[in-house]
Amino acid sequence: VFAGKLCVPTDRVNTEDIPKALWDKPVMQVVMEFAQVELAWQPLASSVVIAVMLGFCYLFCLEHAMLYLLKASIAVVVVLPASLGCYSILASLDGGWDGLLG
């Protein structure tokens, strides 16, 4: 077993070349990085628990603030284009957005 992850031959003919050949491959580096997930299970487990708790908090807030968010989004969808349209009409009366004629 090489680095606790791979099975390698036990004969001594090319055992010195095996680590060099393995570490030169980018796939081996990725495999070894993923192998560290097993060693870091506590931070991963705590991040999963925190993510689930934050997800339920988001759903709780969304349930209670849904009406306000709906009204605010409708207001933005109506007021923003209307104000841009009014500005465009007023700007066209004065010679354009840059104030130059033509």
Coordinates of C-alpha atoms in Angstrom, one line a residue:
V1 CA 0.0 0.0 0.0
F2 CA 1.4 3.4 -1.1
A3 CA 0.6 6.4 1.1
G4 CA -2.2 4.3 2.6
K5 CA -4.3 4.6 -0.6
L6 CA -2.8 2.5 -3.4
C7 CA -1.7 -1.1 -3.8
V8 CA 1.7 -1.5 -5.4
P9 CA 3.9 -4.5 -6.1
T10 CA 6.2 -5.7 -3.3
D11 CA 9.1 -6.7 -5.4
R12 CA 12.2 -4.4 -5.1
V13 CA 12.9 -4.1 -8.9
N14 CA 11.2 -0.7 -9.5
T15 CA 10.0 0.4 -6.1
E16 CA 12.1 3.6 -6.2
D17 CA 10.5 4.7 -9.4
I18 CA 6.8 4.2 -8.3
P19 CA 6.5 7.3 -6.2
K20 CA 8.1 9.5 -8.8
A21 CA 5.9 8.0 -11.5
L22 CA 2.8 8.5 -9.5
W23 CA 3.4 12.0 -8.2
D24 CA 4.1 13.2 -11.8
K25 CA 0.5 12.5 -12.8
P26 CA -2.1 15.2 -12.2
V27 CA -4.8 12.6 -11.6
M28 CA -2.8 11.2 -8.7
Q29 CA -2.6 14.6 -7.1
V30 CA -6.4 15.0 -7.4
V31 CA -6.9 11.5 -5.9
M32 CA -4.8 12.4 -3.0
E33 CA -6.6 15.7 -2.4
F34 CA -9.9 13.8 -2.4
A35 CA -8.5 11.3 0.0
Q36 CA -8.1 14.1 2.5
V37 CA -11.8 14.4 2.8
E38 CA -11.8 11.3 4.9
L39 CA -9.5 13.0 7.4
A40 CA -11.5 16.2 7.5
W41 CA -14.9 14.8 8.2
Q42 CA -15.6 17.0 11.3
P43 CA -15.5 20.3 9.4
L44 CA -17.5 18.9 6.6
A45 CA -20.2 17.5 8.9
S46 CA -20.4 20.8 10.8
S47 CA -20.7 22.7 7.5
V48 CA -23.6 20.4 6.4
V49 CA -25.4 20.9 9.7
I50 CA -24.9 24.7 9.5
A51 CA -26.1 24.7 5.8
V52 CA -29.2 22.8 6.7
M53 CA -30.0 25.1 9.6
L54 CA -29.5 28.2 7.5
G55 CA -31.7 26.7 4.8
F56 CA -34.5 26.2 7.2
C57 CA -34.0 29.7 8.6
Y58 CA -34.3 31.1 5.0
L59 CA -37.5 29.1 4.4
F60 CA -38.9 30.4 7.7
C61 CA -38.1 34.0 6.9
L62 CA -39.4 33.5 3.3
E63 CA -42.7 32.1 4.6
H64 CA -43.3 35.1 6.9
A65 CA -42.0 37.8 4.6
M66 CA -43.5 36.5 1.4
L67 CA -46.2 39.1 1.0
Y68 CA -43.8 42.0 1.6
L69 CA -41.3 40.6 -0.8
L70 CA -44.0 40.1 -3.4
K71 CA -45.3 43.7 -3.0
A72 CA -41.7 45.1 -3.1
S73 CA -40.8 43.2 -6.3
I74 CA -44.0 44.3 -8.0
A75 CA -43.3 47.9 -7.0
V76 CA -39.8 47.6 -8.4
V77 CA -41.0 46.0 -11.7
V78 CA -43.6 48.8 -12.1
V79 CA -41.8 51.9 -10.8
L80 CA -38.3 51.3 -12.3
P81 CA -39.4 51.1 -15.9
A82 CA -41.9 53.9 -15.4
S83 CA -39.3 56.2 -14.0
L84 CA -36.8 55.4 -16.7
G85 CA -39.5 56.1 -19.3
C86 CA -40.4 59.4 -17.8
Y87 CA -36.7 60.3 -17.7
S88 CA -36.3 59.4 -21.3
I89 CA -39.3 61.5 -22.3
L90 CA -38.0 64.5 -20.3
A91 CA -34.5 64.1 -21.7
S92 CA -35.8 64.0 -25.2
L93 CA -37.4 67.4 -24.7
D94 CA -34.1 69.0 -23.7
G95 CA -32.0 67.6 -26.5
G96 CA -31.1 64.1 -25.3
W97 CA -29.4 62.5 -22.4
D98 CA -26.2 64.3 -22.9
G99 CA -27.7 67.7 -23.4
L100 CA -26.3 68.1 -26.9
L101 CA -28.5 68.8 -29.9
G102 CA -28.5 66.4 -32.7

